Short mmCIF file of C-alpha atoms and ligand atoms in Angstrom, two decimals:
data_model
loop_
_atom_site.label_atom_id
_atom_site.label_comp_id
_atom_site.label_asym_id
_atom_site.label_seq_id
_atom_site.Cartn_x
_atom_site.Cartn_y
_atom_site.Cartn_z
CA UNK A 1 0.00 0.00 0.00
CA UNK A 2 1.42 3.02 -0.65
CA UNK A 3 1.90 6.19 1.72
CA UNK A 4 -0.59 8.16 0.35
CA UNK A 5 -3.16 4.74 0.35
CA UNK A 6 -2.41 3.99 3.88
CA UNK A 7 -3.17 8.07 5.31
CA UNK A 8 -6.21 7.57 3.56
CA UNK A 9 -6.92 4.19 4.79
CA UNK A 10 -6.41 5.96 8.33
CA UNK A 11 -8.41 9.02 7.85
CA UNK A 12 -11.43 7.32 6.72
CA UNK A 13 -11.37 4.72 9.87
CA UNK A 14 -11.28 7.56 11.53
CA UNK A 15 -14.44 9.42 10.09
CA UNK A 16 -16.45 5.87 10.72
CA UNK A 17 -16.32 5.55 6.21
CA UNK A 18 -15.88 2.02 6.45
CA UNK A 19 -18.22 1.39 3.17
CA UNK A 20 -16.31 4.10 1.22
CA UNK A 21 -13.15 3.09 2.29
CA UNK A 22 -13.92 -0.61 0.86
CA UNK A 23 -15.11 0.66 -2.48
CA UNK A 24 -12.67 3.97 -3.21
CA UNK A 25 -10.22 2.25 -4.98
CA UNK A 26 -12.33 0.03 -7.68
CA UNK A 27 -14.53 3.63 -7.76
CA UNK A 28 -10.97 5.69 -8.51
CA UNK A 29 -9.96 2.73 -10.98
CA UNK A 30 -12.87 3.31 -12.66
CA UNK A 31 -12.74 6.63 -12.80
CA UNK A 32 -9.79 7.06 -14.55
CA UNK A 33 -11.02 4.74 -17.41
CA UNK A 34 -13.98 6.59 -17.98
CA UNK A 35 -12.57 9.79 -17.70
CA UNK A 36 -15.17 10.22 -14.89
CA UNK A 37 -15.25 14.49 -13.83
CA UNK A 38 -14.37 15.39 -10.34
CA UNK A 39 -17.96 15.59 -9.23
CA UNK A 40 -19.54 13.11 -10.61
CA UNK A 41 -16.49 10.43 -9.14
CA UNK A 42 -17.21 12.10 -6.10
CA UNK A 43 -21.07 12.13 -6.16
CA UNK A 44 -20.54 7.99 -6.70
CA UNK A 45 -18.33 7.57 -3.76
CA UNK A 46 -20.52 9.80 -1.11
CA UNK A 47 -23.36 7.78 -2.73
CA UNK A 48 -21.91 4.38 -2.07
CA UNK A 49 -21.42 5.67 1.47
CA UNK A 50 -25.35 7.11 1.65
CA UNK A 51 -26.53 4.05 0.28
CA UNK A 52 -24.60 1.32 2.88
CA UNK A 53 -26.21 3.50 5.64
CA UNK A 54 -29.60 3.60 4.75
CA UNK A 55 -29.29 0.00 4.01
CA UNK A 56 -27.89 -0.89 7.85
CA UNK A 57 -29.99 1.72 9.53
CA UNK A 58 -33.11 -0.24 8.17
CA UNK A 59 -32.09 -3.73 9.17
CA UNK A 60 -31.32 -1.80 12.56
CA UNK A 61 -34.90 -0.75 12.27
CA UNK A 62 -36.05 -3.99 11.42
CA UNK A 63 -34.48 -5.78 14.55
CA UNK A 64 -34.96 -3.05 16.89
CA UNK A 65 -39.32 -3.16 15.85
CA UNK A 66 -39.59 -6.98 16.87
CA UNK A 67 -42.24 -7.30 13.81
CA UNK A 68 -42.50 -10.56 12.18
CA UNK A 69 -40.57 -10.65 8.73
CA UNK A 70 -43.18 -12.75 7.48
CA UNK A 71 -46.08 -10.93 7.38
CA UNK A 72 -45.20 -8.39 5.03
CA UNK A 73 -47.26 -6.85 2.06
CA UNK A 74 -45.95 -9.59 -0.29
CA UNK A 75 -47.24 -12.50 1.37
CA UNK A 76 -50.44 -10.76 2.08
CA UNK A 77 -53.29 -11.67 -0.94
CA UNK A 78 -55.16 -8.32 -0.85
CA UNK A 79 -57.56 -9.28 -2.93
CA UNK A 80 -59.37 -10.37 -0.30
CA UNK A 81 -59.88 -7.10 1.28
CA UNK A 82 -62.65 -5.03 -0.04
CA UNK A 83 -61.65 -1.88 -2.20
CA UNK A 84 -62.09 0.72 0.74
CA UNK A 85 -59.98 -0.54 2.30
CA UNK A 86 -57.11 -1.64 -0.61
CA UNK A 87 -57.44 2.16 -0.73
CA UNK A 88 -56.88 3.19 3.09
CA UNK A 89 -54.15 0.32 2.99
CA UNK A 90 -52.19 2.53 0.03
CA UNK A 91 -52.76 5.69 1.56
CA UNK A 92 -51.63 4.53 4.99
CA UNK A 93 -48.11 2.86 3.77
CA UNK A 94 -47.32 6.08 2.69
CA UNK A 95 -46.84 7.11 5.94
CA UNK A 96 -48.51 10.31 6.15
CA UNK A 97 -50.25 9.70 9.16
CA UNK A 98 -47.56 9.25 10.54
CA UNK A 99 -46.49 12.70 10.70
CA UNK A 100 -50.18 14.15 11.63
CA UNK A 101 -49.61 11.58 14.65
CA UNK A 102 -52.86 9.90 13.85
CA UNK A 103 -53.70 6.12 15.03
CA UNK A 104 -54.94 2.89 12.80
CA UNK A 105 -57.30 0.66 14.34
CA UNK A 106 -57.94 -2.67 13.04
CA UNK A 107 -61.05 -5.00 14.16
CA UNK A 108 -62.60 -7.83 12.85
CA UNK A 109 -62.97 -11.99 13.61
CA UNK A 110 -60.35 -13.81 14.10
CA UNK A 111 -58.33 -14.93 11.49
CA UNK A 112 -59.65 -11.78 9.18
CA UNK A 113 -56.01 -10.83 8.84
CA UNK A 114 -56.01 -7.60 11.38
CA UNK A 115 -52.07 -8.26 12.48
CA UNK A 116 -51.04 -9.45 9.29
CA UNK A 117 -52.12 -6.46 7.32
CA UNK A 118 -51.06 -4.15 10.34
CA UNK A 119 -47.46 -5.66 10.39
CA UNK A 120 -47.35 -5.35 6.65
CA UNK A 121 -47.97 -1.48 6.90
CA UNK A 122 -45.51 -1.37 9.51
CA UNK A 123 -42.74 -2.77 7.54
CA UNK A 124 -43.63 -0.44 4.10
CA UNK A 125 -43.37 2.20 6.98
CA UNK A 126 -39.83 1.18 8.21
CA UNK A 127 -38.42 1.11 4.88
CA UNK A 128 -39.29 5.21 4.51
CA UNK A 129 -37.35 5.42 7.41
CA UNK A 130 -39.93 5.60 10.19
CA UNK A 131 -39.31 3.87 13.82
CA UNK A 132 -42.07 1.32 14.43
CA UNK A 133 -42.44 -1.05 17.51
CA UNK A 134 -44.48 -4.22 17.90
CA UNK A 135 -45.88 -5.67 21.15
CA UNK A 136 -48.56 -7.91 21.87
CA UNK A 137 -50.97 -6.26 24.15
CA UNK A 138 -50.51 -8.65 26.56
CA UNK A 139 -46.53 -8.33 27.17
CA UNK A 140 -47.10 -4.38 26.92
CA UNK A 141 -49.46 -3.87 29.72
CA UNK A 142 -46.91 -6.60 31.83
CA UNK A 143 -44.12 -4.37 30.74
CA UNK A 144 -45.62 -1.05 31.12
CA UNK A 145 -46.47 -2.80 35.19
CA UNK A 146 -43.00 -3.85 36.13
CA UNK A 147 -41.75 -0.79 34.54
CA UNK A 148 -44.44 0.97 37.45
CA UNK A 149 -43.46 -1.57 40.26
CA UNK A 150 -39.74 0.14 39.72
CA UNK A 151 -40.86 3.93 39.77
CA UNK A 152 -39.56 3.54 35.72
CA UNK A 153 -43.03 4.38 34.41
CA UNK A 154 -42.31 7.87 32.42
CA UNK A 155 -38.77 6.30 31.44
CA UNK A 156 -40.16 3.54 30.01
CA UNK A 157 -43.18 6.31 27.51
CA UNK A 158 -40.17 8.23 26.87
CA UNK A 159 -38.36 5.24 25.36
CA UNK A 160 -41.28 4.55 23.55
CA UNK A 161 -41.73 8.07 22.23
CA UNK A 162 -38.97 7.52 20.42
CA UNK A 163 -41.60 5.53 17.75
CA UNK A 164 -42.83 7.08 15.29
CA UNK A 165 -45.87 4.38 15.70
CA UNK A 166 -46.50 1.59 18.16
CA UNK A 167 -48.64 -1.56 16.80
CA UNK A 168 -50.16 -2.84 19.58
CA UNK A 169 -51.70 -6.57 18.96
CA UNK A 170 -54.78 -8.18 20.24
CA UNK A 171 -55.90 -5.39 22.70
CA UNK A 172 -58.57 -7.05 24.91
CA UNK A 173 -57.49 -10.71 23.89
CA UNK A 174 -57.28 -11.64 27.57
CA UNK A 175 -59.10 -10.32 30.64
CA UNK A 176 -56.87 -8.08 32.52
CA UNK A 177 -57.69 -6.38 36.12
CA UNK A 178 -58.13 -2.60 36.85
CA UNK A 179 -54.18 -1.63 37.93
CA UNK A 180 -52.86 -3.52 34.35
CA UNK A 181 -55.55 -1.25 32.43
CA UNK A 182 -54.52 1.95 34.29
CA UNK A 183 -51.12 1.52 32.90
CA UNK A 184 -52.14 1.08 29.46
CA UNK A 185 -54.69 4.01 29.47
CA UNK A 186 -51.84 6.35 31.13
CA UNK A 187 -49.24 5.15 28.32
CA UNK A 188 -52.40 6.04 25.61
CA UNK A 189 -52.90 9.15 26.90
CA UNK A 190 -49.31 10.36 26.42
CA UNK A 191 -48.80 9.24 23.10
CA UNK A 192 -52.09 11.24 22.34
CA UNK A 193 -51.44 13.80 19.57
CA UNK A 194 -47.79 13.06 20.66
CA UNK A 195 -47.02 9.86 18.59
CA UNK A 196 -49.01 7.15 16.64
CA UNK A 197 -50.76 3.97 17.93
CA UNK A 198 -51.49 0.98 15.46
CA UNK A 199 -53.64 -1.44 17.04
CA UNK A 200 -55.65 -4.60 16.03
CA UNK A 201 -58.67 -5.88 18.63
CA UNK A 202 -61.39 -8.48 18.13
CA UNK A 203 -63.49 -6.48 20.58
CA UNK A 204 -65.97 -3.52 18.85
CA UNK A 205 -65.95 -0.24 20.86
CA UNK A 206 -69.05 -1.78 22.48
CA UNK A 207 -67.37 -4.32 24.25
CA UNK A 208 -64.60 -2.07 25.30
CA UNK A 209 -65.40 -1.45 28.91
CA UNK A 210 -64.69 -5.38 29.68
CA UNK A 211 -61.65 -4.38 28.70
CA UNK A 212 -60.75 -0.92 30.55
CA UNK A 213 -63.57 -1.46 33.77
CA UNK A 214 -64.74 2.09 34.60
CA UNK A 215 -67.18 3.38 31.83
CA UNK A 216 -65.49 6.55 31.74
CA UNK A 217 -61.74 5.61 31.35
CA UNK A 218 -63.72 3.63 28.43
CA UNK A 219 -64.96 6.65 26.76
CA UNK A 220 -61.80 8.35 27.49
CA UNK A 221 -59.66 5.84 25.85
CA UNK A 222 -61.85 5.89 22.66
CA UNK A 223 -61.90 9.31 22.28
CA UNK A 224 -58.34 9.72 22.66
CA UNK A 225 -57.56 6.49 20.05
CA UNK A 226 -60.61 7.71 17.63
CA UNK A 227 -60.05 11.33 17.55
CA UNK A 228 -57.24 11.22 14.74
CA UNK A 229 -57.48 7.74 13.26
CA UNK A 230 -58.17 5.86 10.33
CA UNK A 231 -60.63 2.51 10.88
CA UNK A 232 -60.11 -0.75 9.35
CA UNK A 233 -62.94 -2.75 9.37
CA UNK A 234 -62.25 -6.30 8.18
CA UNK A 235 -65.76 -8.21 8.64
CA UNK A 236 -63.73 -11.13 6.18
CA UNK A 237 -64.31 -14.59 6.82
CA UNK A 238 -60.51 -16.39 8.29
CA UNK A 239 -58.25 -16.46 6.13
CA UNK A 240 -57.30 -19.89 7.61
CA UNK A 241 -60.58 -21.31 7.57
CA UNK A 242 -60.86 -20.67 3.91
CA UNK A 243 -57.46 -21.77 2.83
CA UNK A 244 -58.77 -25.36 4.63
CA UNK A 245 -62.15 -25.23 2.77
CA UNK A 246 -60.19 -24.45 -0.48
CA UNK A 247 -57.63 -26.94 -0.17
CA UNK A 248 -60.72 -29.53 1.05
CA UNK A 249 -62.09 -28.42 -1.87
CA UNK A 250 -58.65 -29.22 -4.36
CA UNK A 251 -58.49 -33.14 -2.58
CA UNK A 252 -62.56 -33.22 -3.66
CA UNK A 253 -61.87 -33.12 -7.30
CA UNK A 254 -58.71 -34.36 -7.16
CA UNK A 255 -60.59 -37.58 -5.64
CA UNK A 256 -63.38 -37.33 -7.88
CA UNK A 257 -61.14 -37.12 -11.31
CA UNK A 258 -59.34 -40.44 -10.08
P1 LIG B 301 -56.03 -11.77 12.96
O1 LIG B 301 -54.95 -10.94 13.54
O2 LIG B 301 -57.13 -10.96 12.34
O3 LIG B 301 -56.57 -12.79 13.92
P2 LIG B 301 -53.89 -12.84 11.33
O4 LIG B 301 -53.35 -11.60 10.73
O5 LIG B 301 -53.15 -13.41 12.48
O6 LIG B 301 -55.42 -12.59 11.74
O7 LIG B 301 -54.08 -13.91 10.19
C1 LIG B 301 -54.21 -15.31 10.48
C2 LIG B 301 -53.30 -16.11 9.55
O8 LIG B 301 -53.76 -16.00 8.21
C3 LIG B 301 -51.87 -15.61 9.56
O9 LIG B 301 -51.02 -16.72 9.36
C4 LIG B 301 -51.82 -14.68 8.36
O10 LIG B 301 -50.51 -14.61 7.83
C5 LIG B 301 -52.80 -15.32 7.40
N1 LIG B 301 -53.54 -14.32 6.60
C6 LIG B 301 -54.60 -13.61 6.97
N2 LIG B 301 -55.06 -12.83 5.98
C7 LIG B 301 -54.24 -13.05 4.92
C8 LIG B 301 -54.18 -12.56 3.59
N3 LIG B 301 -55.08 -11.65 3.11
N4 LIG B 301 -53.19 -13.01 2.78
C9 LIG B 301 -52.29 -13.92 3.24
N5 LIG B 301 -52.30 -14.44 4.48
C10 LIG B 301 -53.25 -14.02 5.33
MG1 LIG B 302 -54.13 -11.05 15.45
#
């Protein structure tokens, strides 16, 4: 390596350009053959650099939001969704509503493909860069307790400030007592207007106070979640259930052709 190669070698360890430091040399090589201008080499190299950082700052993302890899908008046959909703899906992976700090709430049977499509959205939302987290309901509110039991309550909705959208799963899958509720209504009041919830429940708003007890923290919880939100209603059929009556269906024929 020559002098000049090795200072430069140093420098860029030093600045943290690991990416452009692996690539400079090929880039400079082929500069030279095709009589590349002084910008436009260096517009390549910075843009090698750019490009390895977005790349590792989204698998960062990735890891860091605990979503499932697998449900993602590629695995997910939207044509079973009807065409309202195709369109609030589009709109919504745009990420928009992000920004406007409103919520998405998904209901519908079980099976209907609430997390699915909700995890899907989440990952479109990650690749533009946004911060999303996913919890189960169930291991939020036990968090969000033990984080109260040591006085680490407000540390604990700071950290999670720090997402640009939470997807909560299943709220109201199990029953859960009046101090585990309190937690989870204090944590949705200061994301209010503040930062965006994404959550998917089997429960309608009617059946809401088995979830939060008191009638009012009911209404108040609502109001908060509704106020700037977009609805998905998926009254589908399972999504499971019909892949089984479909592939009943396929070994029907199949038998009677034979
Ligand atoms: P829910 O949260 O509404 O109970 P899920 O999202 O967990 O439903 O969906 C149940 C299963 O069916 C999952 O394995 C999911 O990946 C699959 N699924 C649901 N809807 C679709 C769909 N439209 N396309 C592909 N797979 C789907
Ligand atoms: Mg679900």
């Amino acid at each position: 390596m020559s002098k000049q190669n090795k200072k430069l070698h140093e420098y860029l360890t030093s600045l943290n350009l690991t990416h452009l430091r692996a690539v400079y040399s090929d880039v400079s090589n082929r500069a030279v053959k095709e009589n590349m201008d002084y910008e436009s080499y260096l517009l390549e190299l910075i843009e090698h650099e750019w490009l390895q950082r977005r790349h590792n700052r989204i698998e960062r993302m990735f890891r860091e939001s605990k979503l499932p890899l697998e449900k993602s908008l590629q695995t997910f046959d939207m044509t079973r969704l009807p065409k309202k909703i195709i369109h609030q899906v589009k709109l919504l992976c745009k990420g928009l509503f992000l920004d406007q700090k409103e919520n998405v709430l998904a209901f519908g049977n079980p099976g209907s493909g609430k997390t699915h499509l909700l995890c899907a959205i989440g990952q479109e939302l990650i690749r533009q860069g946004k911060r999303v987290y996913f919890i189960p309901s169930v291991m939020l509110v036990q968090k969000l307790l033990q984080a109260k039991r040591e006085l680490q309550l407000p540390r604990l909705i700071k950290r999670l400030s720090r997402y640009d959208a939470i997807i909560i799963d299943d709220l109201g899958y199990v029953q859960q007592d009046r101090q585990e509720m309190e937690v989870l209504f204090t944590l949705l009041s200061e994301r209010y207007e503040r930062g965006s919830i994404m959550l998917t429940s089997n429960l309608p708003f009617s059946k809401w106070e088995t979830i939060f007890k008191d009638p009012m923290v009911t209404a108040a919880a609502i109001d908060r979640l509704v106020h700037h939100s977009t609805i998905l209603e998926l009254n589908i059929s399972s999504y499971r259930t019909q892949q089984a009556k479909t592939r009943k269906e396929a070994d029907q024929n199949q038998n009677d052709t034979v």
